[in-house]
XYZ file of C-alpha atoms in Angstrom:
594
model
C -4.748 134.575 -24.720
C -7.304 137.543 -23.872
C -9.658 137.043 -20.994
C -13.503 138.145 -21.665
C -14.374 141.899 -20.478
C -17.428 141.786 -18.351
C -19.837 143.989 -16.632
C -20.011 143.664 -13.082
C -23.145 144.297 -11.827
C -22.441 145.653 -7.769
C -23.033 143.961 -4.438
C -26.439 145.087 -3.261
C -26.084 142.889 0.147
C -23.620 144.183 2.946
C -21.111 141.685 3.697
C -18.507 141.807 6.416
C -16.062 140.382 3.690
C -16.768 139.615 -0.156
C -16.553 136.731 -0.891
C -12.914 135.443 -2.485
C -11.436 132.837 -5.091
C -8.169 131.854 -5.005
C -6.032 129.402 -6.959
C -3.809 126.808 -5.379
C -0.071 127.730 -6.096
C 2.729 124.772 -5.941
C 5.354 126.959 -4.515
C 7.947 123.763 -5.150
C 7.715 124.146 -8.795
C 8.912 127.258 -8.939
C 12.619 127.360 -7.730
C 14.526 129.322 -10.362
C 11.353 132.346 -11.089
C 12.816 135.839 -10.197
C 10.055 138.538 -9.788
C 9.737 139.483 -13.165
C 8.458 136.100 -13.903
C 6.337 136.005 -10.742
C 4.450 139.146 -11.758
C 3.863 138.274 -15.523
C 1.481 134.743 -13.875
C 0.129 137.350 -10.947
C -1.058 139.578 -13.913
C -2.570 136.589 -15.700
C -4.363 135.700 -12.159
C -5.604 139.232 -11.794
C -6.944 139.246 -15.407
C -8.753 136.196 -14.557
C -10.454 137.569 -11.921
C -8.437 135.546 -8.773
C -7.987 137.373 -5.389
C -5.029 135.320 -4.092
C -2.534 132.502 -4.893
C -2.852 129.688 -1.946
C 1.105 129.293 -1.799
C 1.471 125.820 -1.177
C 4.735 124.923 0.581
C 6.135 121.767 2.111
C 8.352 121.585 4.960
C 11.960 120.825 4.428
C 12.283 122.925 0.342
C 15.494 124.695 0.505
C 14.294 126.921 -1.842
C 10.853 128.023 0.202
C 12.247 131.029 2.040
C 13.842 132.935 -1.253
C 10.699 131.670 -3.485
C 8.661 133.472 -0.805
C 10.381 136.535 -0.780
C 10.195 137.053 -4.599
C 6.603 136.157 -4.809
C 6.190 138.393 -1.948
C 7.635 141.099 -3.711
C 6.447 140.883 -7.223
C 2.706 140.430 -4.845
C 3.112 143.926 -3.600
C 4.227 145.884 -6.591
C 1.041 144.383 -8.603
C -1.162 144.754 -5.775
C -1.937 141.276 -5.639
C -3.021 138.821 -2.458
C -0.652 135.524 -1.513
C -1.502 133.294 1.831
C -0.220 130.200 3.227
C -1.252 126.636 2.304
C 0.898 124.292 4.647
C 1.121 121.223 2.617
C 1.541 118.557 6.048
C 1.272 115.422 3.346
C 4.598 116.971 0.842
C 8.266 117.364 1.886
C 10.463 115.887 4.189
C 7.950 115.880 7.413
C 4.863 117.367 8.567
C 5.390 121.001 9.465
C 7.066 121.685 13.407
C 4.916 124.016 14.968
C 7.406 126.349 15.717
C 8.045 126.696 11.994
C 4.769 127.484 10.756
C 4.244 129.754 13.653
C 7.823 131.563 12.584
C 6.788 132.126 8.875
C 3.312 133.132 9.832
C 4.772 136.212 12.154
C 7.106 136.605 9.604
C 4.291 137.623 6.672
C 0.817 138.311 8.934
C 1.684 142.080 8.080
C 3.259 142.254 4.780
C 0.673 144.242 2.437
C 0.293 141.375 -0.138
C -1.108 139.234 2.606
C -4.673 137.905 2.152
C -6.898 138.956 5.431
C -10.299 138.188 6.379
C -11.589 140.507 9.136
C -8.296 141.720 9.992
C -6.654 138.283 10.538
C -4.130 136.269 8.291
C -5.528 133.885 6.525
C -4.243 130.472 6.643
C -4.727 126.776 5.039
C -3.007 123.692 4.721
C -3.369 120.433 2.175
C -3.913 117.634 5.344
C -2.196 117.528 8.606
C -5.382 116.499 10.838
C -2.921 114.611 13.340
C -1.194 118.136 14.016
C -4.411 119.838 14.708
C -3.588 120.045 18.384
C -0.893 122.372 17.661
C -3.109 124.984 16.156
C -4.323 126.518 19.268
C -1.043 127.758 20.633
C -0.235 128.812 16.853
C -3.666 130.925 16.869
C -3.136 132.396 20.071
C 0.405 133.218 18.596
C -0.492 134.976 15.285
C -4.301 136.077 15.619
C -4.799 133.954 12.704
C -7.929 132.919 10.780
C -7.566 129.155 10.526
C -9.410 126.925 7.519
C -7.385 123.831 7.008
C -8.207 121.089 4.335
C -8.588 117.852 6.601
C -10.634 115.952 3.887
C -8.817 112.910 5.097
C -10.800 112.872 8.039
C -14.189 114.073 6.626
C -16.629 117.128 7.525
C -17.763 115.427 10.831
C -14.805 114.479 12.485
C -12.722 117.437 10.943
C -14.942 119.572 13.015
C -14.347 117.781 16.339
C -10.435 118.309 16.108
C -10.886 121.810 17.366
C -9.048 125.469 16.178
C -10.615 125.197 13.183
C -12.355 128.830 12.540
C -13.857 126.937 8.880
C -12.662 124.178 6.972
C -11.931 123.740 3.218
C -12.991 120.617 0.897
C -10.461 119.514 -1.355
C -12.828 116.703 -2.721
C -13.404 118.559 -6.322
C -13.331 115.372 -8.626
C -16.403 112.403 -9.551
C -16.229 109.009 -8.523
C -16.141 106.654 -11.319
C -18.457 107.224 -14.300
C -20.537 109.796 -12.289
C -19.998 113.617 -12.651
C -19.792 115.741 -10.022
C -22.535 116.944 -7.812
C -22.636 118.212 -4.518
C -23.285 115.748 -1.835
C -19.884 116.550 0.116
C -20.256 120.169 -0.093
C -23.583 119.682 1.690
C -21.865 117.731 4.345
C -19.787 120.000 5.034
C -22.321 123.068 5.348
C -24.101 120.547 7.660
C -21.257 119.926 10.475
C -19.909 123.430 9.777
C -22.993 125.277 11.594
C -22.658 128.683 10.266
C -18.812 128.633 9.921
C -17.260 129.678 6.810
C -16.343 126.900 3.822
C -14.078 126.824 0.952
C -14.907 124.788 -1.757
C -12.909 123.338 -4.395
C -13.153 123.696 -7.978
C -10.838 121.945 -10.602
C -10.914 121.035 -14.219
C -9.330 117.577 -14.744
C -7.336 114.947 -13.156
C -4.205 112.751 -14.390
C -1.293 111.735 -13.127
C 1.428 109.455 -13.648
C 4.597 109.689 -11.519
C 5.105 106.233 -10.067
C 8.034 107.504 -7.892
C 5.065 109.462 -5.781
C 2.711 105.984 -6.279
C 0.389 108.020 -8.445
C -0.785 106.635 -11.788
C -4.548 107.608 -12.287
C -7.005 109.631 -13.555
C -10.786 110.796 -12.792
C -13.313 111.831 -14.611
C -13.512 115.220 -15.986
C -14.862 116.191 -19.390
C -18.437 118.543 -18.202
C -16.147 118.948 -14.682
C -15.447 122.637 -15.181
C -18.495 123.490 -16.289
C -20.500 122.097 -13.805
C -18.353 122.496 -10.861
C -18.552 126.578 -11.270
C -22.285 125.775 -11.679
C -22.579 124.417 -8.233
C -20.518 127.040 -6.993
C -23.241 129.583 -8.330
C -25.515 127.444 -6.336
C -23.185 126.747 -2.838
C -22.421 129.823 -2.396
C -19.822 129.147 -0.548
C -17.527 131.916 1.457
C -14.308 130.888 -0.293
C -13.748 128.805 -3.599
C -10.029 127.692 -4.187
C -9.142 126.883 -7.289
C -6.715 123.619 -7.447
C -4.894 124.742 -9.135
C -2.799 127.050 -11.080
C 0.271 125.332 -11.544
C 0.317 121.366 -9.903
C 1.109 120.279 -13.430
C 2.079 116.486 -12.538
C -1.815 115.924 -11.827
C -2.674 118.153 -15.425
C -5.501 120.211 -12.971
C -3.500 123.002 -13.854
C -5.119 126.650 -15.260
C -1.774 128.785 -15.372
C 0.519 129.458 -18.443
C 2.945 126.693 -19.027
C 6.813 127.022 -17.870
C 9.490 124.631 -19.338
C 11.221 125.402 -16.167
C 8.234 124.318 -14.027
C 8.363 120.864 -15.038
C 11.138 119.260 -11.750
C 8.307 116.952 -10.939
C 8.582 114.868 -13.538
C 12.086 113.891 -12.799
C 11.714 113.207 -9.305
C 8.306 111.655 -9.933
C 9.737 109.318 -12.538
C 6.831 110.067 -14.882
C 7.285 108.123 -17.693
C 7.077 110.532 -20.327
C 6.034 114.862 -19.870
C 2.396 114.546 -20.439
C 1.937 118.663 -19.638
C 4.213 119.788 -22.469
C 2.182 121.161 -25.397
C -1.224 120.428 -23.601
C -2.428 124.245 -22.518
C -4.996 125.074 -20.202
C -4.954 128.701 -20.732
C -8.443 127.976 -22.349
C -9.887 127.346 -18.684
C -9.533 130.610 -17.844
C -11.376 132.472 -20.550
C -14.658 132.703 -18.755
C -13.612 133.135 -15.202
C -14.488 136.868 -15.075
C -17.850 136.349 -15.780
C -17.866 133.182 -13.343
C -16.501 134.435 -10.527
C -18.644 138.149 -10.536
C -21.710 135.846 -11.442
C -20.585 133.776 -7.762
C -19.684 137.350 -5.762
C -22.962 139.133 -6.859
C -25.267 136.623 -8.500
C -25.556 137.910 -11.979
C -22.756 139.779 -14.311
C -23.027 140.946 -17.879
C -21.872 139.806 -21.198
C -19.588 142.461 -23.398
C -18.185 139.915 -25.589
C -19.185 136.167 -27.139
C -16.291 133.841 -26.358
C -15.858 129.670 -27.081
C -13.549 127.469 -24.882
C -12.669 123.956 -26.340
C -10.923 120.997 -25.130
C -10.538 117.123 -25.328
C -8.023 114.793 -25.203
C -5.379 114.226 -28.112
C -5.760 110.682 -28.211
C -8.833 108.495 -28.613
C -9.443 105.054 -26.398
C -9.005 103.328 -29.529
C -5.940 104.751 -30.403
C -4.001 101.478 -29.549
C -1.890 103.547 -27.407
C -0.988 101.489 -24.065
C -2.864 102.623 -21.340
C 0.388 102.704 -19.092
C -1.113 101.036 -15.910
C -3.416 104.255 -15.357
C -6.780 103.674 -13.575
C -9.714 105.229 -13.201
C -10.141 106.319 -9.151
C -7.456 104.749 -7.494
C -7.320 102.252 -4.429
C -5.186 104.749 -2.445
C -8.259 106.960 -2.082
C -10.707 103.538 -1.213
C -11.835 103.931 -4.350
C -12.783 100.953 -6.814
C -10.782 101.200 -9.750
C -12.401 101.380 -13.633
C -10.545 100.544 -16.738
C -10.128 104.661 -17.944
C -11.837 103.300 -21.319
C -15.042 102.859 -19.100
C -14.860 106.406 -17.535
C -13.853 108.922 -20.417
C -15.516 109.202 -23.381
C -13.698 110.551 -26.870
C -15.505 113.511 -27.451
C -14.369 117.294 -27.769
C -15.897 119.210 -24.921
C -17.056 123.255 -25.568
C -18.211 126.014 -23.881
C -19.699 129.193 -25.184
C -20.628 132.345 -23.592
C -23.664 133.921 -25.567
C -25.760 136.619 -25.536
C -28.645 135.347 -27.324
C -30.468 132.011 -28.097
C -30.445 129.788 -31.246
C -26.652 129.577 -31.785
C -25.244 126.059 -33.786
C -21.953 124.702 -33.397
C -20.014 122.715 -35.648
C -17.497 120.286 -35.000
C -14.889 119.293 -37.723
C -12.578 117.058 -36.752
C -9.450 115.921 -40.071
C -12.255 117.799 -42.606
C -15.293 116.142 -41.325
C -17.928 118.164 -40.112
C -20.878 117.179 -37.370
C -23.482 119.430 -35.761
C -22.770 119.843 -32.469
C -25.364 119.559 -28.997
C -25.732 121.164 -26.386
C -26.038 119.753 -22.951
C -26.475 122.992 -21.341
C -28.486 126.237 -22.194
C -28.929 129.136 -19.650
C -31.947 130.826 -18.586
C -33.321 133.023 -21.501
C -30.813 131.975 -23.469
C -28.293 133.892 -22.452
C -25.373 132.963 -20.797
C -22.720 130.108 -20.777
C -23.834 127.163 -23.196
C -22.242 124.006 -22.918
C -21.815 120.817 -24.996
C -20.153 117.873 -26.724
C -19.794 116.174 -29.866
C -18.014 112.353 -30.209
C -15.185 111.960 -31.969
C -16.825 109.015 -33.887
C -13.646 107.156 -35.178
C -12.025 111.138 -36.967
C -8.706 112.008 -36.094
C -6.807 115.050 -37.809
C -7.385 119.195 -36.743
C -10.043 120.548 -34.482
C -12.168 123.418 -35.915
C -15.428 124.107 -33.568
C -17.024 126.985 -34.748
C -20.246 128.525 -32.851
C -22.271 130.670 -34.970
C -24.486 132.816 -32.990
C -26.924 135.942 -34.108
C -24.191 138.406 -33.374
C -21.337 136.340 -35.388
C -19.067 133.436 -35.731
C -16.511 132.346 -33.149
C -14.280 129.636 -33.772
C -11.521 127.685 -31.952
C -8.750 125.432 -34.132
C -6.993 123.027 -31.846
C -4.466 119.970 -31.913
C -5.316 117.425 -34.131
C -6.657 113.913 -32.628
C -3.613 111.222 -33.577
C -3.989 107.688 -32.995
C -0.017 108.062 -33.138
C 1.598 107.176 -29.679
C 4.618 109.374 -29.520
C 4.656 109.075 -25.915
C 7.101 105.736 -25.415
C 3.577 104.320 -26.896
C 1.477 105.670 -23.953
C -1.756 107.270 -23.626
C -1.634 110.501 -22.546
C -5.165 111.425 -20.638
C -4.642 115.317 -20.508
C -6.277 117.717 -22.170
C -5.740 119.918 -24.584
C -7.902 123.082 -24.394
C -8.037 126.713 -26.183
C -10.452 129.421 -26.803
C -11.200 132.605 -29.019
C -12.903 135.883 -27.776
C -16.379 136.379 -30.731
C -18.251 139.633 -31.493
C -19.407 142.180 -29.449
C -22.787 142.243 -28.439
C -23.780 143.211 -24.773
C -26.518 141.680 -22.436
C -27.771 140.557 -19.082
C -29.507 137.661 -18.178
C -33.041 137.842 -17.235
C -32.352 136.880 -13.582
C -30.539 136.541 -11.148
C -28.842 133.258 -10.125
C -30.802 134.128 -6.371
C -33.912 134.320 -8.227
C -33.517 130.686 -9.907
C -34.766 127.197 -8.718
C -34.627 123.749 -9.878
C -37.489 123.310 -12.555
C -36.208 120.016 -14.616
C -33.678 117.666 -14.800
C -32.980 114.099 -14.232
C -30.737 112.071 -11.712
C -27.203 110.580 -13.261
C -28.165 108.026 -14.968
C -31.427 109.134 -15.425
C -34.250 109.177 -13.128
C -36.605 105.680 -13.777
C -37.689 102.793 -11.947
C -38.445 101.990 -8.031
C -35.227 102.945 -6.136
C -36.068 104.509 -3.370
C -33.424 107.263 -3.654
C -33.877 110.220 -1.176
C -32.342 113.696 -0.253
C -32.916 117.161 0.749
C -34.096 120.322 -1.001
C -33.025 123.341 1.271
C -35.365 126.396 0.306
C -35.050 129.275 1.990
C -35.461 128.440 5.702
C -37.461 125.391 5.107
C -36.988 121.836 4.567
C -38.861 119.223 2.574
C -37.655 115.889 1.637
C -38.078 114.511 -1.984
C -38.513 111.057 -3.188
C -36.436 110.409 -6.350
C -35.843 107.036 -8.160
C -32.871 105.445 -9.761
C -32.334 102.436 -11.563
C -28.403 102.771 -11.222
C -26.740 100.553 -8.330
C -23.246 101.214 -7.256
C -20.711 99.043 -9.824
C -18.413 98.443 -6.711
C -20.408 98.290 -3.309
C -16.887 97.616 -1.571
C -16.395 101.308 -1.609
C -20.055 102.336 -0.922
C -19.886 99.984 2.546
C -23.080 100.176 3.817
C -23.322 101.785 7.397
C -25.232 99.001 9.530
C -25.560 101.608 12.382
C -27.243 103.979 10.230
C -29.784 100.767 9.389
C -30.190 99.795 12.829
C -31.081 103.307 14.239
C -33.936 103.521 11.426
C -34.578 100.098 12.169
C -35.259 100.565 15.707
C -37.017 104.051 15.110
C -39.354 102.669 12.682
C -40.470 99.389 14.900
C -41.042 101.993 17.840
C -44.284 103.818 15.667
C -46.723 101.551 16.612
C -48.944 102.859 13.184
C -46.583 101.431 11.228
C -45.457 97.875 13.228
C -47.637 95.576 11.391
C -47.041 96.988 7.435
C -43.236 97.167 8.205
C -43.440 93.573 9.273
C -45.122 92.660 6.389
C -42.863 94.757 4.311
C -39.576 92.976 6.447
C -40.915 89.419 5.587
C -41.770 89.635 1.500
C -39.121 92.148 0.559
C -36.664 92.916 3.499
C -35.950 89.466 4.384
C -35.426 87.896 0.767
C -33.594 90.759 -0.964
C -30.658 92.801 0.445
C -31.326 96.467 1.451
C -27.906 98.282 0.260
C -26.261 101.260 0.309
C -25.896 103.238 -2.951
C -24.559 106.210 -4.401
C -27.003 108.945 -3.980
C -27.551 110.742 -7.307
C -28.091 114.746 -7.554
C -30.202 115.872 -10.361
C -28.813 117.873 -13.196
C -30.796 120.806 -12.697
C -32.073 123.353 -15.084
C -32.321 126.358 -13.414
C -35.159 129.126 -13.244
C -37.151 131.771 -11.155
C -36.111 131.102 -6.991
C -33.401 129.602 -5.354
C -33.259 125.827 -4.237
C -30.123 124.224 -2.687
C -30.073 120.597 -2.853
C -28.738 118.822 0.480
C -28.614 114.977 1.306
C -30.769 113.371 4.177
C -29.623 115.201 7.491
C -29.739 111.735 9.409
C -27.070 110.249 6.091
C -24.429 113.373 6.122
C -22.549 112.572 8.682
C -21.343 109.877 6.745
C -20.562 111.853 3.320
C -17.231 113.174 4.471
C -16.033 109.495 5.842
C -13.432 108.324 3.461
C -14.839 104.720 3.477
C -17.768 106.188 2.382
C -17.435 108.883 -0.483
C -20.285 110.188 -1.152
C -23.787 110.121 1.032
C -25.868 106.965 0.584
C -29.194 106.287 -0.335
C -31.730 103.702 1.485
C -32.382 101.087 -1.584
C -35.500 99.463 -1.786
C -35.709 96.288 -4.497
C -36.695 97.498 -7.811
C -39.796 95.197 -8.324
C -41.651 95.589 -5.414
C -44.858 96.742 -5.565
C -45.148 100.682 -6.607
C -47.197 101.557 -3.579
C -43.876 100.653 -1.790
C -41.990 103.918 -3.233
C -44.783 105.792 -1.525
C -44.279 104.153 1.659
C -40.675 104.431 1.981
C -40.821 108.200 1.527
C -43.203 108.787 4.007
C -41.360 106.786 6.453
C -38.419 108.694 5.390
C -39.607 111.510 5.881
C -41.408 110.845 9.411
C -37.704 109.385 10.155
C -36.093 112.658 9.096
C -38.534 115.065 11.420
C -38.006 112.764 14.326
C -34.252 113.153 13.556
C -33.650 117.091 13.158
């Protein structure tokens, strides 16, 4: 597969480092690659546009030292970056101090190291109960230090100490929701200042019941909008997971039938990787990750990504046991059938409005949508079309002013080959179209937020509420939802959170008598919950906005028993003078609370 050429358009801010993307590397499925097969991925990765593999390694691999040393060296004849990612959750043990501190020493001044300001630069996946022993390995190795303690959440991550930033590996929806950004802005909150890494993946499946794993989430629009929010985040660092963790199918690296060992020791019941590329993922990367380092980047070529999944809902294919979310995350658990939808999933990079797309799925042709269209039309487009009951070859073909692109992938089967199991990957592939150069009109600094609805779409009296972060200043915005949570168990509500407005409201004398008023006809008949908050989909345009959650609700948006930041709920038939009220006393709550 060729990657898209682009025109990078340079820095015109001085940084004290550019900003980086890396890809998270399983280290452990890799055993038998010499270096020759270690440089042909690195060149892939440098094609795409990636600064660094995250080598993730977990303590007690025989083969970690000599897998090192290869990558190492095939690292430094390609010029390439590598850095640590002790995985404290994998292997035979957390990781001994002394250990990590050993192999640290060991690489700190090899050339293919990754630094940031003239330190090492170092990760893990987990290990929040060994951050104690980080000080003495700091002190040991001058190195920078950004673990992934998602476990514990932004807040409480930040009060374990050494920490010099922190990375989020929370990069996948909850339930039938798609992604938005409420975590990231949690952690941005607790972080004050301190450098984040956020995660961006593509999809989500596994099924090795020797490791207890057998779910999915939701992706479908997750790769598409995920970079989007990058380009909004900003964040210092965005890790990619990953590039080769095939037994949860997040995977954007080449595929390697000698790559496959977890399956075996995972006891998956069939390969679900094998003949299922992602090398599709990866097409528009260039142009996504110079659009994230300098805010805009130019088109040379028109390209088309495509992917779906091989086998409808309806297939009759046995679901297998998978869920969607899993309990071992707190999650409520969906029937996958309620989550996915069959549809083939498309991305196009143009360089000029009033494009059509045609989907032809076993001969039979539909227009295509699409969900997404950039600023003056030019830019990446993004869409669907259902599969509505067609199985046989894929054709999508996007025919654009400047020419025809078109992508032919695996046929949709209702056949289970798979021991009679669905298989919930996803196929993807891509095609490079014409030539025909162009910029956007501006800037991604220059856009803001000028339409869009909530999931779900915006309607009704729920009092939903969150930040807008503009520049330096802060304004809170009412937004309604008709959408409850379809599992409160996992959206607990957080009674202390109540009581302190509670208690902060009855102490404004102005407002005593209508919030008693308000307590007896609404408050004390119907049940003020805790929801899911919803971030718009935005359309983007003109200046910047960043949306955040409620300062006085983030410190909860990192807790595991609460996934995402809540929302103060207000019964959907009172009166609609009411949604006025509760923003205002929202929003005196939130400038008493700053």
């Amino acid at each position: 597969m060729r990657l898209l050429p682009i025109l990078a358009v340079a820095l015109s801010v001085c940084r004290v480092q550019a900003k980086a993307v890396f890809a998270h590397f399983m280290v452990g499925n890799v055993p038998t690659w010499d270096v020759a097969t270690w440089q042909a991925d690195i060149r892939v990765a440098q094609a795409a546009r990636i600064d660094a593999f995250a080598l993730n390694i977990a303590f007690g691999d025989p083969n970690n030292l000599a897998t090192l040393s290869r990558a190492f060296q095939a690292a430094n004849i390609l010029g390439f970056k590598l850095f640590f990612s002790f995985d404290y959750a994998g292997g035979t043990r957390p990781w001994p101090q002394s250990d990590v501190t050993s192999l640290i020493l060991q690489y700190r001044a090899n050339g293919a190291y990754f630094q940031y300001n003239g330190k090492p630069f170092v990760s893990t996946f987990e290990g929040p109960d060994s951050a104690p022993q980080w000080a003495a390995i700091k002190s040991a190795t001058n190195c920078f230090f950004i673990p992934d303690w998602s476990s514990k959440g932004a807040a409480v991550a930040m009060t374990l100490g050494n920490a010099d930033g922190l990375f989020n590996w929370a990069a996948w929806p909850y339930g039938q929701n798609d992604m938005y950004t409420v975590i990231d802005a949690s952690y941005r909150n607790f972080l004050g200042g301190k450098p984040y890494m956020m995660a961006v993946s593509p999809w989500f499946y596994t099924n090795m019941p020797g490791y207890d794993k057998n779910w999915m989430w939701k992706g479908e629009n997750l790769w598409f909008d995920r970079w989007g929010q990058v380009q909004v985040v900003q964040p210092e660092f965005v890790q990619i997971i990953s590039w080769n963790d095939f037994g949860e199918s997040h995977y954007i690296g080449p595929l390697h039938d000698d790559s496959y060992g977890a399956f075996e020791t995972g006891r998956a019941p069939f390969n679900y990787v094998k003949g299922m590329p992602h090398d599709g993922w990866r097409v528009f990367l260039p142009y996504l990750i110079s659009t994230y380092k300098n805010n805009i980047s130019s088109i040379a070529q028109e390209a088309l990504s495509v992917w779906y999944r091989v086998n409808p809902t309806t297939s009759g294919c046995s679901f297998g046991g998978t869920t969607g979310n899993t309990l071992s995350q707190q999650q409520c658990e969906y029937n996958p059938a309620d989550i996915v939808r069959d549809r083939v999933h498309y991305t196009a990079l143009l360089s000029s409005p009033n494009s059509v797309v045609t989907v032809t799925i076993g001969g039979v042709a539909s227009t295509g949508t699409w969900r997404n269209i950039p600023d003056g039309g030019i830019g990446l487009y993004q869409g669907n079309a259902f599969f509505n009951g067609r199985t046989g070859p894929v054709v999508v073909t996007v025919q654009s002013p400047a020419g025809t692109t078109t992508v032919n992938g695996a046929p949709i089967t209702n056949s289970c080959p798979n021991g009679n199991l669905q298989n919930w990957n996803a196929w993807t592939g891509s095609a490079i179209g014409p030539t025909n150069p162009a910029t956007p009109p501006r800037r991604t600094d220059q856009q803001q937020c000028i339409a869009g609805t909530g999931v779900g779409n915006i309607a009704g009296l729920w009092g939903q509420i969150f930040f807008e972060m503009k520049a330096d200043r802060h304004q809170v915005l009412s937004h309604v939802n008709t959408d409850i949570a379809h599992c409160l168990p996992a959206h607990a509500p957080n009674w202390d959170f109540l009581q302190r407005l509670r208690h902060h409201l009855w102490a404004n004398p102005v407002i005593q008598l209508p919030l008693w008023i308000i307590h007896m006809m609404v408050f004390a008949t119907l049940p003020v919950i805790m929801v899911t908050a919803r971030q718009p989909h935005v359309a983007m345009s003109k200046s910047r906005s960043i949306p955040l959650p409620l300062k006085a609700h983030s410190q909860f948006a990192g807790d595991k028993a609460v996934p995402l930041v809540t929302a103060l709920v207000i019964w959907r038939d009172s009166a609609p003078w009411l949604g006025k009220f509760s923003q205002k006393i929202a929003q005196d709550y939130v400038l008493h609370t700053r």
